[in-house]
XYZ file of C-alpha atoms in Angstrom:
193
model
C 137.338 219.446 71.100
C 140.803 218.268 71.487
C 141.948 221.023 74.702
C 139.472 219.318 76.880
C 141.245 215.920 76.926
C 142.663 214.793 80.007
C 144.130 211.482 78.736
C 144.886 210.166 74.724
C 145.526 206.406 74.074
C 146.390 205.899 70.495
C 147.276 202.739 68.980
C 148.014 200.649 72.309
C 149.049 197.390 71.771
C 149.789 195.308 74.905
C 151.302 192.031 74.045
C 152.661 189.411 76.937
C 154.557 186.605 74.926
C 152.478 185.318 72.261
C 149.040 186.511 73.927
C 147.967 190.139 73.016
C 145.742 191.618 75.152
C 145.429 195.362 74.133
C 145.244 195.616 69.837
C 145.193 198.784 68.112
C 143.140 200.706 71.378
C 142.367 204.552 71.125
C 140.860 205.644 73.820
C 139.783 209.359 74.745
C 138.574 210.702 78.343
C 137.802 213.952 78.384
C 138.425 216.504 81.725
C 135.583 216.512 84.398
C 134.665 212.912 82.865
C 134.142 209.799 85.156
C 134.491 206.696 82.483
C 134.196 203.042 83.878
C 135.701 200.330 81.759
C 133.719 197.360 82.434
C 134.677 193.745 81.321
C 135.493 190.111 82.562
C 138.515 188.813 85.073
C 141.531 188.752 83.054
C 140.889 191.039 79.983
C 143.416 193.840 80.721
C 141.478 196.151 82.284
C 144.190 196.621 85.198
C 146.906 196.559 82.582
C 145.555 199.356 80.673
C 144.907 201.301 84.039
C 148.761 200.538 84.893
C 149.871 201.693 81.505
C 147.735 204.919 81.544
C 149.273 205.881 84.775
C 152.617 205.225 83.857
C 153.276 201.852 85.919
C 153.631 199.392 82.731
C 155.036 200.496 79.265
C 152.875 199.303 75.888
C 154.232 197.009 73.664
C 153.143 199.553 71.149
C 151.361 202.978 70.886
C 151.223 206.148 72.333
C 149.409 207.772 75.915
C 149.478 211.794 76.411
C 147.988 213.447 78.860
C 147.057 216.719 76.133
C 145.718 219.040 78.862
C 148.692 218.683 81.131
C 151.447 218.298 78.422
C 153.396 221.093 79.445
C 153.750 219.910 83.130
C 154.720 216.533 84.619
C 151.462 214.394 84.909
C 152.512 212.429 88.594
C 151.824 215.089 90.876
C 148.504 215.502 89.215
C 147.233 212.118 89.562
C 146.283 210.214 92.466
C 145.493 205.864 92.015
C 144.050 204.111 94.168
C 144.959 200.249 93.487
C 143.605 196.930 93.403
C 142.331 195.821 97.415
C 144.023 199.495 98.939
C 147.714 198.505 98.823
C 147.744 200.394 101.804
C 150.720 200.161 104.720
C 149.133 197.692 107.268
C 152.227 199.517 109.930
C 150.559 202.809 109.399
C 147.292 203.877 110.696
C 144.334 204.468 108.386
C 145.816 208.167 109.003
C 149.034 207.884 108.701
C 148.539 206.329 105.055
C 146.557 209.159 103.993
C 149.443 211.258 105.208
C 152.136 209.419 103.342
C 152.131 210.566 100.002
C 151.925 214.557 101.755
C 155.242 213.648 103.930
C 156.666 212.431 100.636
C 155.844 215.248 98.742
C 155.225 218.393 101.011
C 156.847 220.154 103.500
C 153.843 220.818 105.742
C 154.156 220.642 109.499
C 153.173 217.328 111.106
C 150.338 219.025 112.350
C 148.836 220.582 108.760
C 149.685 216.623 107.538
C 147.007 215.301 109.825
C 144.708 217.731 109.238
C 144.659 217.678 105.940
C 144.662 213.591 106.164
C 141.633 213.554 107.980
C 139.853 216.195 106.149
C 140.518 213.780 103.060
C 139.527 211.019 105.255
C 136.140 212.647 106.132
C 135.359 213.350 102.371
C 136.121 209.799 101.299
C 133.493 209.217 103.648
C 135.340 207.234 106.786
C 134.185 207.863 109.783
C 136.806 209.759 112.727
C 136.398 206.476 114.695
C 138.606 204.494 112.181
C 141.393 207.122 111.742
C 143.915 205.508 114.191
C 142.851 202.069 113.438
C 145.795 199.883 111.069
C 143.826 198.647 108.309
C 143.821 194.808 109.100
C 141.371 196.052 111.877
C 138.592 198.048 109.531
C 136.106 196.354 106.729
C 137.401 196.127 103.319
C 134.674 199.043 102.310
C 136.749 201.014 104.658
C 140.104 200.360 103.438
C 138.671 201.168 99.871
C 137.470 204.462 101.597
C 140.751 204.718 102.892
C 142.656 204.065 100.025
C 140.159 207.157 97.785
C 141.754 209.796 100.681
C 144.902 208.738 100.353
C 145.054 209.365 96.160
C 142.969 212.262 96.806
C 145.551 213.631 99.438
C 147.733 215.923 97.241
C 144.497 217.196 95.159
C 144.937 215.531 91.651
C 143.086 216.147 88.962
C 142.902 212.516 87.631
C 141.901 209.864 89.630
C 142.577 206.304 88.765
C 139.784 203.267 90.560
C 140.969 199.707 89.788
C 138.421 197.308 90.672
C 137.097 200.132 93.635
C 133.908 198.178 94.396
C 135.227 194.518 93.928
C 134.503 192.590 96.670
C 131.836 194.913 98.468
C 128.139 194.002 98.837
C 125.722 196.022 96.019
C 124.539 198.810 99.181
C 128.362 199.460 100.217
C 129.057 199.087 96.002
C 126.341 201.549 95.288
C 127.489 203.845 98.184
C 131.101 203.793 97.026
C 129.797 205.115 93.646
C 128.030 207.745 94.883
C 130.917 208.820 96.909
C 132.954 209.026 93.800
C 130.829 210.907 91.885
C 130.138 213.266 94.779
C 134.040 213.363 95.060
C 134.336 214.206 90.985
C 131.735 217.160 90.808
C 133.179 219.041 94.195
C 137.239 218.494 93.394
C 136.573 218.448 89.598
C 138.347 215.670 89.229
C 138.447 213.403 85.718
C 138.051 209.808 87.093
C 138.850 206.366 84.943
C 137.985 203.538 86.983
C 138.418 199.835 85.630
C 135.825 196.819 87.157
């Protein structure tokens, strides 16, 4: 039924000079849902991720967000990108704690603690907290990069390419992490690799 959708792609066309790379896609991912679109290097998996979350505009068609309609969908989504894209100034902390100084007014205090809560859920260990990210794995800075889009509490939560570059144990971990994340926040989760 149509009040359970979390995000609507009708139509998308995605078109970069002469080479179209999205034709006529209609997509539906329903709420509480964790849907994985799978394909090879270079098909636009990351472009329809960016496009879904508002980042890239179609060439054509439409995305709503039916369940939220009413309400502005940024606060209610969390992405975590491609390799992080975290601050390599900041501290594995202080990144989770950036999108809550941007868009809170919690005490300093309330900020960490709510960072590393996030930080424990995604998984990373208290030892890596005030570590910069150029001096953790890259299965930690994936880790890291889950607490950070999960630090506001979102409802949708956008994965490009989350296990790329891991080894299958860490791989398999991460998705077990992410499903454990899904069923306990209830969060709807599209993840592209």
């Amino acid at each position: 039924m149509s009040d359970d959708i979390a995000i609507r792609v009708r139509g998308l066309v995605t078109r970069f000079g002469a080479q179209t790379v999205h034709n006529g896609l209609d997509l539906d991912v329903r709420r509480g849902e964790i849907l994985g679109v799978v394909g090879p290097s270079g098909c636009g998996k990351s472009v329809l991720l960016r496009e879904i979350v508002g980042l890239d505009a179609p060439t054509e068609g439409e995305i709503t967000f039916p369940y939220f309609e009413a309400e502005d969908i940024e606060p209610r989504r969390g992405v975590m990108f491609q390799d992080g894209a975290l601050f390599s100034t900041l501290t594995v902390l202080e990144n989770v704690e950036a999108p809550l100084r941007e868009h809170t007014h919690l005490s300093p205090a309330l900020r960490a603690q709510i960072a590393s809560l996030k930080l424990s859920m995604a998984g990373l260990d208290p030892s890596a907290h005030h570590k910069r990210p150029a001096q953790i794995s890259g299965g930690m800075r994936k880790r890291a990069a889950v607490a950070r889009a999960i630090a506001l509490d979102p409802e949708l939560l956008f994965l490009d390419e989350p296990t790329a570059g891991l080894d299958p144990i860490s791989a398999g971990n991460f998705d077990e992490m992410t499903r454990d994340l899904a069923r306990s926040l209830g969060l709807t989760v599209f993840l592209v690799t």
